[in-house]
Coordinates of C-alpha atoms in Angstrom, one line a residue:
X1 CA 10.6 26.4 20.1
X2 CA 9.1 29.1 17.8
X3 CA 9.9 28.5 14.6
X4 CA 9.0 31.4 11.7
X5 CA 8.7 29.4 8.2
X6 CA 8.5 30.6 4.4
X7 CA 7.1 29.8 1.5
X8 CA 7.1 31.2 -1.8
X9 CA 9.2 28.1 -4.5
X10 CA 6.3 28.6 -7.1
X11 CA 2.9 30.5 -7.5
X12 CA 1.7 30.5 -3.6
X13 CA 3.4 33.2 -1.2
X14 CA 4.0 32.1 2.5
X15 CA 4.1 32.6 5.5
X16 CA 3.1 30.8 9.0
X17 CA 4.4 30.5 12.5
X18 CA 4.9 26.5 14.1
X19 CA 6.1 24.5 17.0
X20 CA 8.4 23.0 17.8
X21 CA 5.1 20.8 20.1
X22 CA 3.8 20.7 16.5
X23 CA 1.9 23.7 16.9
X24 CA 0.3 25.3 13.9
X25 CA -0.1 29.1 15.2
X26 CA -0.2 30.5 11.7
X27 CA -0.5 29.9 8.8
X28 CA -1.2 32.4 6.1
X29 CA -1.0 31.5 2.2
X30 CA -1.5 34.0 -1.0
X31 CA -1.9 32.2 -3.9
X32 CA -1.3 34.2 -7.3
X33 CA -3.9 32.1 -9.5
X34 CA -5.3 35.1 -10.3
X35 CA -1.8 36.8 -12.1
X36 CA -1.4 33.5 -13.5
X37 CA -5.0 31.5 -15.7
X38 CA -5.1 34.2 -18.3
X39 CA -1.6 32.9 -19.3
X40 CA -2.5 29.2 -18.9
X41 CA 0.9 28.6 -16.1
X42 CA 3.1 30.3 -13.5
X43 CA 4.7 32.5 -16.2
X44 CA 8.0 32.8 -13.1
X45 CA 9.0 36.7 -13.8
X46 CA 4.8 37.7 -13.0
X47 CA 5.9 35.1 -9.5
X48 CA 8.6 36.8 -8.2
X49 CA 6.8 40.4 -8.2
X50 CA 4.1 38.8 -6.9
X51 CA 5.7 37.4 -3.5
X52 CA 8.1 40.8 -3.3
X53 CA 4.9 42.6 -3.3
X54 CA 2.2 40.8 -0.7
X55 CA 5.6 38.8 1.8
X56 CA 6.2 41.2 4.0
X57 CA 2.3 42.3 5.1
X58 CA 2.0 38.3 5.1
X59 CA 4.5 37.6 7.6
X60 CA 3.6 40.7 9.8
X61 CA -0.1 39.1 9.3
X62 CA 1.1 35.7 10.5
X63 CA 3.4 36.8 13.2
X64 CA -0.3 39.1 14.5
X65 CA -2.3 36.6 14.1
X66 CA 0.1 34.0 15.8
X67 CA 0.5 35.8 18.5
X68 CA 3.9 36.7 19.3
X69 CA 7.3 38.9 18.1
X70 CA 9.7 39.2 16.3
X71 CA 11.4 38.9 19.7
X72 CA 9.9 35.4 20.5
X73 CA 10.8 33.6 17.3
X74 CA 14.3 30.9 18.0
X75 CA 14.6 30.4 13.8
X76 CA 14.2 31.9 10.5
X77 CA 13.3 28.8 7.5
X78 CA 12.8 29.5 4.5
X79 CA 12.2 27.6 0.9
X80 CA 16.0 27.8 -0.6
X81 CA 14.9 25.7 -3.9
X82 CA 14.6 24.5 -5.5
X83 CA 11.0 26.8 -7.6
X84 CA 11.5 29.5 -10.0
X85 CA 15.1 31.2 -8.7
X86 CA 13.2 34.7 -8.6
X87 CA 10.7 33.8 -5.7
X88 CA 12.8 31.3 -3.8
X89 CA 15.9 34.4 -3.7
X90 CA 12.9 36.5 -2.6
X91 CA 12.1 34.6 0.3
X92 CA 15.4 33.7 1.9
X93 CA 16.6 37.3 1.3
X94 CA 13.5 38.2 3.1
X95 CA 14.5 35.2 5.7
X96 CA 17.8 36.3 6.0
X97 CA 17.8 39.9 6.0
X98 CA 15.0 38.5 9.7
X99 CA 17.5 36.3 10.7
X100 CA 20.1 38.9 10.9
X101 CA 18.3 41.6 12.8
X102 CA 17.3 39.6 15.2
X103 CA 20.5 38.0 15.3
X104 CA 19.2 34.8 14.7
X105 CA 19.2 31.4 13.4
X106 CA 18.4 30.7 9.5
X107 CA 17.3 28.0 7.8
X108 CA 17.2 26.9 4.2
X109 CA 14.8 23.9 3.4
X110 CA 15.2 22.2 0.9
X111 CA 10.8 22.5 -1.0
X112 CA 10.8 18.7 -2.2
X113 CA 11.7 18.1 2.3
X114 CA 8.9 20.5 3.3
X115 CA 6.2 18.4 1.0
X116 CA 8.5 14.5 3.1
X117 CA 8.3 15.5 6.7
X118 CA 4.6 17.1 6.4
X119 CA 3.5 13.9 7.3
X120 CA 5.5 14.0 10.9
X121 CA 4.0 17.7 11.7
X122 CA 0.3 16.2 10.9
X123 CA 0.4 12.2 11.9
X124 CA 3.9 12.2 13.6
X125 CA 4.4 9.9 11.6
X126 CA 7.7 7.3 13.3
X127 CA 10.7 6.9 10.3
X128 CA 11.8 4.9 8.7
X129 CA 8.0 5.3 5.8
X130 CA 7.9 5.0 2.2
X131 CA 7.6 8.6 0.9
X132 CA 4.8 9.0 -2.4
X133 CA 5.7 12.7 -3.2
X134 CA 3.4 14.1 -6.4
X135 CA 2.2 17.4 -7.5
X136 CA 3.7 20.0 -10.8
X137 CA 6.7 19.4 -11.2
X138 CA 8.1 15.9 -9.1
X139 CA 6.2 12.4 -9.6
X140 CA 8.3 10.3 -6.4
X141 CA 8.6 7.2 -5.0
X142 CA 11.4 8.0 -2.1
X143 CA 12.6 5.6 1.2
X144 CA 12.7 9.2 3.9
X145 CA 14.6 6.8 6.3
X146 CA 15.5 10.3 9.0
X147 CA 16.0 14.1 8.2
X148 CA 18.0 14.7 5.4
X149 CA 18.1 11.0 4.0
X150 CA 15.7 10.2 1.2
X151 CA 17.1 7.6 -1.1
X152 CA 14.7 7.3 -5.0
X153 CA 13.1 4.1 -5.1
X154 CA 11.5 5.2 -8.9
X155 CA 10.3 8.4 -10.4
X156 CA 9.0 9.8 -13.9
X157 CA 10.9 9.5 -17.3
X158 CA 9.0 11.9 -18.8
X159 CA 5.8 14.0 -17.5
X160 CA 5.3 14.7 -13.2
X161 CA 1.3 13.8 -12.6
X162 CA 0.9 17.6 -11.9
X163 CA 1.3 18.7 -15.0
X164 CA -0.3 15.1 -17.4
X165 CA -3.3 16.9 -15.0
X166 CA -2.9 20.5 -16.0
X167 CA -2.8 19.0 -19.6
X168 CA -5.5 17.2 -19.3
X169 CA -7.3 19.7 -18.0
X170 CA -5.5 22.3 -20.9
X171 CA -6.7 19.7 -24.2
X172 CA -10.3 19.3 -22.1
X173 CA -11.1 22.7 -22.4
X174 CA -11.2 23.0 -18.5
X175 CA -8.6 25.6 -17.5
X176 CA -6.3 26.1 -15.8
X177 CA -4.9 24.7 -12.8
X178 CA -6.0 21.8 -14.3
X179 CA -6.0 18.9 -11.1
X180 CA -8.5 20.4 -9.2
X181 CA -10.7 21.6 -12.6
X182 CA -9.8 17.6 -14.1
X183 CA -11.4 16.4 -10.2
X184 CA -14.4 18.6 -10.2
X185 CA -15.4 17.1 -14.0
X186 CA -14.7 13.6 -13.6
X187 CA -17.0 14.0 -9.7
X188 CA -19.7 15.1 -12.8
X189 CA -19.1 12.4 -13.6
X190 CA -19.6 10.1 -11.3
X191 CA -22.4 11.4 -10.6
X192 CA -24.3 11.0 -13.4
X193 CA -24.2 7.8 -12.9
X194 CA -22.0 7.6 -16.2
X195 CA -19.6 4.7 -16.9
X196 CA -16.0 5.7 -15.8
X197 CA -15.3 2.6 -18.2
X198 CA -16.3 4.4 -21.3
X199 CA -12.5 5.2 -22.6
X200 CA -10.4 2.8 -22.7
X201 CA -6.8 4.5 -22.5
X202 CA -3.5 3.3 -21.9
X203 CA -1.8 2.6 -18.2
X204 CA 2.1 3.8 -18.6
X205 CA 4.1 1.1 -17.7
X206 CA 2.0 -0.5 -15.1
X207 CA 3.5 -4.5 -14.8
X208 CA 6.7 -3.4 -15.4
X209 CA 9.5 -4.0 -13.1
X210 CA 10.4 -1.4 -11.0
X211 CA 9.0 1.5 -9.5
X212 CA 9.3 4.5 -12.3
X213 CA 6.6 6.8 -14.0
X214 CA 5.1 7.5 -17.0
X215 CA 3.0 9.8 -18.3
X216 CA 3.5 11.3 -22.2
X217 CA 1.7 8.7 -23.9
X218 CA -1.7 8.8 -21.5
X219 CA -2.1 12.5 -21.8
X220 CA -1.1 11.4 -25.5
X221 CA -3.8 9.3 -25.6
X222 CA -6.0 12.1 -24.0
X223 CA -5.3 14.1 -27.2
X224 CA -6.4 11.1 -29.9
X225 CA -10.0 11.0 -27.9
X226 CA -11.0 14.6 -27.8
X227 CA -9.3 15.0 -31.6
X228 CA -11.6 12.3 -32.2
X229 CA -15.0 13.3 -30.3
X230 CA -14.2 16.5 -32.1
X231 CA -14.6 15.1 -35.9
X232 CA -16.9 13.0 -34.7
X233 CA -19.6 16.0 -33.2
X234 CA -17.9 17.9 -36.0
X235 CA -17.5 20.9 -33.2
X236 CA -16.4 21.0 -29.4
X237 CA -16.4 18.7 -26.7
X238 CA -19.8 18.6 -24.9
X239 CA -20.7 18.2 -21.5
X240 CA -20.6 14.4 -20.8
X241 CA -17.7 14.3 -23.5
X242 CA -16.0 16.1 -21.3
X243 CA -16.5 14.9 -18.1
X244 CA -16.4 11.2 -19.1
X245 CA -13.2 11.4 -20.6
X246 CA -12.0 13.5 -17.3
X247 CA -12.5 10.0 -15.2
X248 CA -11.1 7.9 -17.7
X249 CA -8.0 9.8 -17.7
X250 CA -8.3 10.7 -13.3
X251 CA -8.9 7.1 -12.7
X252 CA -5.6 5.6 -15.2
X253 CA -4.1 7.7 -13.4
X254 CA -5.4 6.0 -9.6
X255 CA -4.7 3.0 -11.2
X256 CA -0.8 3.4 -12.1
X257 CA -0.1 5.4 -9.2
X258 CA -1.3 2.3 -6.5
X259 CA 1.0 -0.9 -9.3
X260 CA 3.5 2.0 -8.9
X261 CA 3.2 2.5 -5.3
X262 CA 2.7 -1.7 -4.8
X263 CA 6.0 -2.3 -6.2
X264 CA 7.6 0.4 -4.3
X265 CA 5.8 -1.5 -0.9
X266 CA 7.5 -4.7 -1.9
X267 CA 11.1 -3.5 -1.9
X268 CA 10.5 -1.5 1.1
X269 CA 9.1 -4.3 3.1
X270 CA 11.8 -6.5 2.2
X271 CA 14.5 -3.6 3.2
X272 CA 12.4 -3.0 6.4
X273 CA 11.1 -5.9 7.0
X274 CA 9.9 -3.4 10.9
X275 CA 7.1 -2.3 9.5
X276 CA 6.4 1.9 8.8
X277 CA 3.8 3.7 6.7
X278 CA 2.9 4.4 3.3
X279 CA 2.4 9.0 3.0
X280 CA 1.3 10.6 0.1
X281 CA 2.7 14.0 -0.6
X282 CA 2.4 17.4 -2.5
X283 CA 0.2 19.3 -4.2
X284 CA -2.0 15.8 -6.3
X285 CA -2.2 14.3 -2.8
X286 CA -5.0 16.4 -2.4
X287 CA -6.8 14.3 -5.5
X288 CA -9.4 11.9 -3.6
X289 CA -9.8 9.5 -6.0
X290 CA -5.7 9.1 -5.6
X291 CA -6.1 9.5 -2.2
X292 CA -8.3 6.5 -1.7
X293 CA -7.5 4.1 -4.0
X294 CA -3.1 4.5 -1.9
X295 CA -5.6 4.0 1.1
X296 CA -7.5 0.2 -0.2
X297 CA -3.6 -0.6 -1.2
X298 CA -2.0 0.3 1.7
X299 CA -4.8 -1.8 4.6
X300 CA -4.5 -4.8 1.7
X301 CA -0.7 -4.2 3.0
X302 CA -1.2 -4.0 5.9
X303 CA 1.2 -0.7 6.1
X304 CA -1.0 2.8 7.5
X305 CA -2.0 4.8 5.5
X306 CA -0.8 8.7 5.5
X307 CA -2.2 11.7 3.5
X308 CA -1.9 16.0 4.8
X309 CA -5.0 17.7 5.7
X310 CA -6.0 19.1 2.0
X311 CA -4.7 22.5 2.4
X312 CA -0.8 21.7 3.5
X313 CA -0.9 19.4 0.4
X314 CA -0.4 22.4 -1.7
X315 CA 2.5 24.7 -1.1
X316 CA 2.5 26.9 2.5
X317 CA 5.4 28.2 4.6
X318 CA 4.1 24.7 8.3
X319 CA 5.5 22.4 6.1
X320 CA 8.6 24.8 5.6
X321 CA 8.4 26.3 9.6
X322 CA 7.9 22.3 10.7
X323 CA 10.9 21.1 8.5
X324 CA 13.3 24.0 9.7
X325 CA 12.2 23.1 12.8
X326 CA 13.6 18.5 13.1
X327 CA 17.1 20.6 11.2
X328 CA 17.1 22.3 12.8
X329 CA 16.7 20.5 16.9
X330 CA 19.3 18.4 15.4
X331 CA 21.5 21.6 15.3
X332 CA 21.7 22.3 11.7
X333 CA 21.3 25.9 10.6
X334 CA 22.8 28.0 7.2
X335 CA 25.6 30.5 7.1
X336 CA 23.1 33.9 6.2
X337 CA 26.4 33.2 2.8
X338 CA 23.2 30.3 1.8
X339 CA 22.2 30.6 -2.4
X340 CA 18.9 29.4 -3.3
X341 CA 19.1 27.4 -5.3
X342 CA 16.7 26.1 -9.0
X343 CA 18.4 22.7 -8.5
X344 CA 17.8 20.1 -4.6
X345 CA 17.7 16.7 -5.4
X346 CA 16.4 15.0 -2.2
X347 CA 18.8 11.7 -2.5
X348 CA 22.2 13.6 -4.9
X349 CA 22.9 9.8 -5.7
X350 CA 19.8 8.8 -7.3
X351 CA 20.6 8.6 -11.1
X352 CA 19.3 11.2 -13.8
X353 CA 16.9 9.3 -15.3
X354 CA 17.3 9.8 -19.3
X355 CA 14.1 11.3 -21.5
X356 CA 13.3 14.5 -18.6
X357 CA 16.0 16.5 -18.5
X358 CA 16.3 18.0 -14.3
X359 CA 14.2 14.6 -13.6
X360 CA 16.7 12.8 -10.3
X361 CA 17.6 16.8 -9.6
X362 CA 14.8 18.4 -7.8
X363 CA 13.3 20.8 -10.2
X364 CA 10.6 22.8 -9.6
X365 CA 8.2 23.0 -13.7

């Protein structure tokens, strides 16, 4: 089975060709980073126009790299949501056009399910498994029981962790996107041998019951330290101050994540004593400090730990094609009347979270 995948939910335009033998024959991603950096974040209208301008060329390139024609495809899969609706519409309509012209099945994929199932593409992870899904718009702990079967154990009550990285980077004057820049700054502090405990930051919800997350207070604490340092020096932050604060923030996030995951692991083991893996996915899963901390936790708990290759943590079309394969071989596809969705929860039965609009409903921020 060969499936073309299309991803246009945010600020990466992507196309990929994947087989049911877990072979990624082509995986093409065009970043819009340069387009959005001047604005300090993603501008939906700019993103949608860029998808419209580049998607056809990326599909042609992916097909050429895979060495196939449209007649060799068994289905077309595209992100149907959640995401910035303008971009989602571009991808869905392109996929529908190919499906209609070639008489192919069309599969609308939940972007979050693409992330959730990536570990099955890369490592053939068996169901059930415990998933930490972390990105710019999402921070959730879920039990993955099967394709389309997700049960949320916890989510953020305010900022998503990727959002907290972006806001912290802005406070520190590091620029955009925040995640990679904070990680680089923290690495400079480590390489210089400086004390990672120089700044005492709060660890929201650590030790508290449940599996929810909170990062708003941590972000506020970073802002206060920045203001105090600027006041003391009478000028901008020094490079050492900036790097040390980035290191403290990153270490604190990793500690919070490990605490919340440890509680989720206990619940997961009670419900699934036969075991399963701890999987981390999403853009923030590319952070090496977080991966190392979770790997240590999983080893302590006697669980396999799976993190996709870095290039498959951020948004890509290979995960969309694979999720399409997972659904299609179960006999599922979608009509051409499918309507793109700005919101699409993985667990629609989960209670809404008070304090953050959209969390639990699959908002792509």
